[in-house]
Amino acid sequence: MPPDLPRLYDEHASALFAFLLNFTRHEADARDVLQEVFRRLATRPALLDGVRWERAFLLRLAHNLAIDQIRRRDSRERRHEKIAEIVDIFATTDDPDEAAFRRALAEALGELPAEQRAVVHLKLWEGLTFEAIAVALDIPPNTAASRYRYGLDKLRARLRPLYEEIK
Amino acid sequence: MNADDFESRLARQPLRTPPAEWRAEILRTAGVASGSQPSTLNSQPASWWRELLWPCPQAWAALAGAWVIIAVLNNNSLDRSPTQVTQKIPAPSPEIYALLREQERWLMELDEPRPPRVQQPAAPPRPSPLRPHSEIRLIARMA
């Protein structure tokens, strides 16, 4: 059965975009991968047949495509690993304290290794369990749990002063 | 810093959403790639047989093809009338007929009960026409 692309876009595009933006740290890459996800869904109607959990499947597809996208880029740039570049992954706000915290958080996330960042994102903002993250990223659940702990510890250490200040 | 509070604080940060104009462009590009326009209508539910068979049509097609081949081969091996069978087997030659008759005669000899051996003086036994030629010749020499 051909997939209902408009429905899939309305239900999953925001989550996929946020994940891709945080993972790739580059808006153009995130858009290209998002486009590729829906192109695959359109050209392979049976892709979602039998899939019980669409979100996890689409996140896994997006993750794999994002890895390919990053590898195709010039390895010397390594934009997904650059610390200096900050990507706006959070919504804007008029509150200056909140804006500062979001900016610092985005920067701190950029300092994490890509695979830790992926796990932290899926745990915090998608609310997935470690078992679900393991399925989405094709890693063992224990690996997902340890990457989350390491990533969260780094974020905590990085953001402690600002967090204590604005708490 | 309470761990739960920190995690909750992070999780509460709203993420960016994709620009609204991306939707039409992404769906249009995907529709072009698939060769058809994306439909906004809900498709009718497929019939039960289609849902059962569609997940792997290639496997079903291969299985059906194998069965067709088996059926054809089986049909060819069984679909032979007696007339067709006999017509295809060439008629035996006269020499073969003669050999078959002689073989039948030997078999009859083997089936007949032989009389017990009795020591008879003098007169050689008359060669029986039913005995093998080799034995008849031997008895004649001995006589």
Coordinates of N, CA and C in Angstrom, one line a residue, chain B residues 68-134:
Chain B
V68 N 3.3 -24.2 -11.6 CA 2.9 -24.4 -13.0 C 3.8 -25.3 -13.7
I69 N 5.1 -25.2 -13.5 CA 6.1 -26.0 -14.1 C 5.9 -27.5 -13.7
I70 N 5.7 -27.6 -12.4 CA 5.5 -29.0 -11.9 C 4.3 -29.6 -12.5
A71 N 3.3 -28.8 -12.6 CA 2.0 -29.4 -13.2 C 2.2 -29.7 -14.6
V72 N 2.9 -28.9 -15.4 CA 3.1 -29.2 -16.8 C 3.9 -30.5 -17.0
L73 N 5.0 -30.6 -16.2 CA 5.9 -31.8 -16.3 C 5.1 -33.0 -15.9
N74 N 4.3 -32.9 -14.9 CA 3.5 -34.0 -14.4 C 2.5 -34.4 -15.5
N75 N 1.9 -33.5 -16.1 CA 0.9 -33.7 -17.1 C 1.5 -34.4 -18.3
N76 N 2.7 -34.0 -18.7 CA 3.4 -34.6 -19.8 C 3.7 -36.0 -19.6
S77 N 4.1 -36.3 -18.4 CA 4.5 -37.7 -18.1 C 3.3 -38.6 -17.9
L78 N 2.2 -38.1 -17.5 CA 1.0 -39.0 -17.3 C 0.0 -39.0 -18.5
D79 N 0.1 -38.0 -19.3 CA -0.9 -37.9 -20.4 C -0.5 -38.7 -21.6
R80 N -0.4 -40.0 -21.5 CA 0.0 -40.9 -22.6 C -1.1 -42.0 -22.7
S81 N -1.9 -42.0 -23.7 CA -2.9 -43.1 -23.9 C -2.1 -44.4 -24.4
P82 N -2.8 -45.5 -24.2 CA -2.1 -46.8 -24.6 C -1.7 -46.7 -26.1
T83 N -2.6 -46.2 -26.9 CA -2.3 -46.1 -28.3 C -1.0 -45.3 -28.6
Q84 N -0.8 -44.2 -27.8 CA 0.4 -43.4 -28.0 C 1.6 -44.2 -27.6
V85 N 1.4 -44.9 -26.4 CA 2.6 -45.7 -25.9 C 3.0 -46.7 -26.9
T86 N 2.0 -47.5 -27.4 CA 2.4 -48.5 -28.3 C 2.9 -48.0 -29.6
Q87 N 2.4 -46.8 -30.0 CA 2.9 -46.3 -31.3 C 4.3 -45.9 -31.2
K88 N 4.7 -45.5 -30.0 CA 6.1 -45.0 -29.9 C 7.1 -46.1 -29.7
I89 N 6.6 -47.3 -29.3 CA 7.5 -48.4 -29.2 C 7.6 -49.2 -30.5
P90 N 8.8 -49.3 -31.1 CA 8.8 -50.0 -32.3 C 8.5 -51.5 -32.2
A91 N 7.9 -52.1 -33.2 CA 7.5 -53.5 -33.2 C 8.8 -54.4 -33.2
P92 N 8.8 -55.5 -32.5 CA 9.9 -56.3 -32.4 C 10.1 -57.0 -33.8
S93 N 11.4 -57.4 -34.1 CA 11.7 -58.0 -35.3 C 11.4 -59.5 -35.2
P94 N 11.3 -60.2 -36.4 CA 11.0 -61.7 -36.3 C 12.1 -62.4 -35.5
E95 N 13.3 -62.0 -35.6 CA 14.4 -62.7 -34.8 C 14.1 -62.6 -33.3
I96 N 13.6 -61.4 -32.9 CA 13.3 -61.3 -31.5 C 12.1 -62.1 -31.1
Y97 N 11.2 -62.2 -32.0 CA 10.0 -63.1 -31.7 C 10.5 -64.6 -31.5
A98 N 11.4 -65.0 -32.4 CA 11.9 -66.4 -32.3 C 12.7 -66.6 -31.0
L99 N 13.5 -65.6 -30.6 CA 14.2 -65.8 -29.3 C 13.2 -65.8 -28.2
L100 N 12.2 -65.0 -28.3 CA 11.2 -65.0 -27.2 C 10.5 -66.3 -27.1
R101 N 10.2 -66.9 -28.2 CA 9.5 -68.3 -28.2 C 10.4 -69.3 -27.6
E102 N 11.7 -69.3 -27.9 CA 12.6 -70.3 -27.4 C 12.8 -70.1 -25.9
Q103 N 12.8 -68.8 -25.5 CA 13.0 -68.5 -24.1 C 11.8 -69.0 -23.3
E104 N 10.6 -68.9 -23.9 CA 9.4 -69.4 -23.3 C 9.4 -70.9 -23.1
R105 N 10.0 -71.6 -24.2 CA 10.1 -73.0 -24.1 C 11.0 -73.5 -23.0
W106 N 12.1 -72.8 -22.9 CA 13.0 -73.2 -21.8 C 12.4 -73.0 -20.4
L107 N 11.6 -72.0 -20.3 CA 11.0 -71.7 -19.0 C 10.0 -72.8 -18.7
M108 N 9.3 -73.3 -19.8 CA 8.3 -74.4 -19.6 C 9.1 -75.6 -19.1
E109 N 10.2 -75.9 -19.7 CA 11.0 -77.1 -19.3 C 11.4 -77.0 -17.8
L110 N 11.7 -75.9 -17.4 CA 12.1 -75.7 -16.0 C 11.0 -75.9 -15.1
D111 N 9.8 -75.6 -15.5 CA 8.6 -75.7 -14.7 C 8.2 -77.2 -14.6
E112 N 8.4 -78.0 -15.6 CA 7.9 -79.4 -15.6 C 8.7 -80.2 -14.6
P113 N 7.9 -81.1 -13.8 CA 8.6 -82.0 -12.8 C 9.4 -83.1 -13.6
R114 N 10.6 -83.3 -13.2 CA 11.5 -84.3 -13.9 C 11.3 -85.6 -13.2
P115 N 11.2 -86.7 -13.9 CA 11.1 -88.0 -13.3 C 12.4 -88.4 -12.5
P116 N 12.4 -89.2 -11.5 CA 13.6 -89.6 -10.7 C 14.5 -90.4 -11.6
R117 N 15.8 -90.3 -11.3 CA 16.8 -91.0 -12.1 C 16.8 -92.5 -11.8
V118 N 16.8 -93.3 -12.8 CA 16.8 -94.7 -12.7 C 17.9 -95.3 -13.6
Q119 N 18.8 -96.2 -13.0 CA 19.9 -96.7 -13.7 C 19.3 -97.7 -14.8
Q120 N 19.4 -97.3 -16.0 CA 18.9 -98.2 -17.0 C 20.0 -98.7 -17.8
P121 N 20.1 -100.0 -18.0 CA 21.2 -100.5 -18.8 C 20.9 -100.3 -20.3
A122 N 22.0 -100.4 -20.9 CA 22.0 -100.5 -22.4 C 21.5 -99.3 -23.1
A123 N 20.2 -99.4 -23.3 CA 19.6 -98.4 -24.3 C 19.8 -97.0 -23.9
P124 N 20.3 -96.2 -24.8 CA 20.5 -94.8 -24.4 C 19.1 -94.2 -24.3
P125 N 19.0 -93.2 -23.5 CA 17.7 -92.6 -23.4 C 17.4 -91.8 -24.7
R126 N 16.2 -91.8 -25.1 CA 15.8 -91.1 -26.3 C 15.8 -89.6 -26.0
P127 N 16.5 -88.9 -26.8 CA 16.5 -87.5 -26.5 C 15.1 -86.9 -26.6
S128 N 14.8 -86.1 -25.6 CA 13.5 -85.5 -25.6 C 13.5 -84.2 -26.4
P129 N 12.5 -84.0 -27.1 CA 12.5 -82.8 -27.9 C 12.4 -81.5 -27.1
L130 N 12.1 -81.7 -25.8 CA 12.0 -80.5 -24.9 C 13.3 -80.2 -24.3
R131 N 14.3 -81.0 -24.4 CA 15.5 -80.8 -23.7 C 16.3 -79.7 -24.6
P132 N 17.2 -79.1 -23.9 CA 18.1 -78.1 -24.6 C 18.9 -78.9 -25.7
H133 N 19.2 -78.2 -26.7 CA 20.0 -78.8 -27.8 C 21.3 -79.3 -27.3
S134 N 22.0 -78.5 -26.4 CA 23.3 -78.9 -26.0 C 23.2 -80.3 -25.3

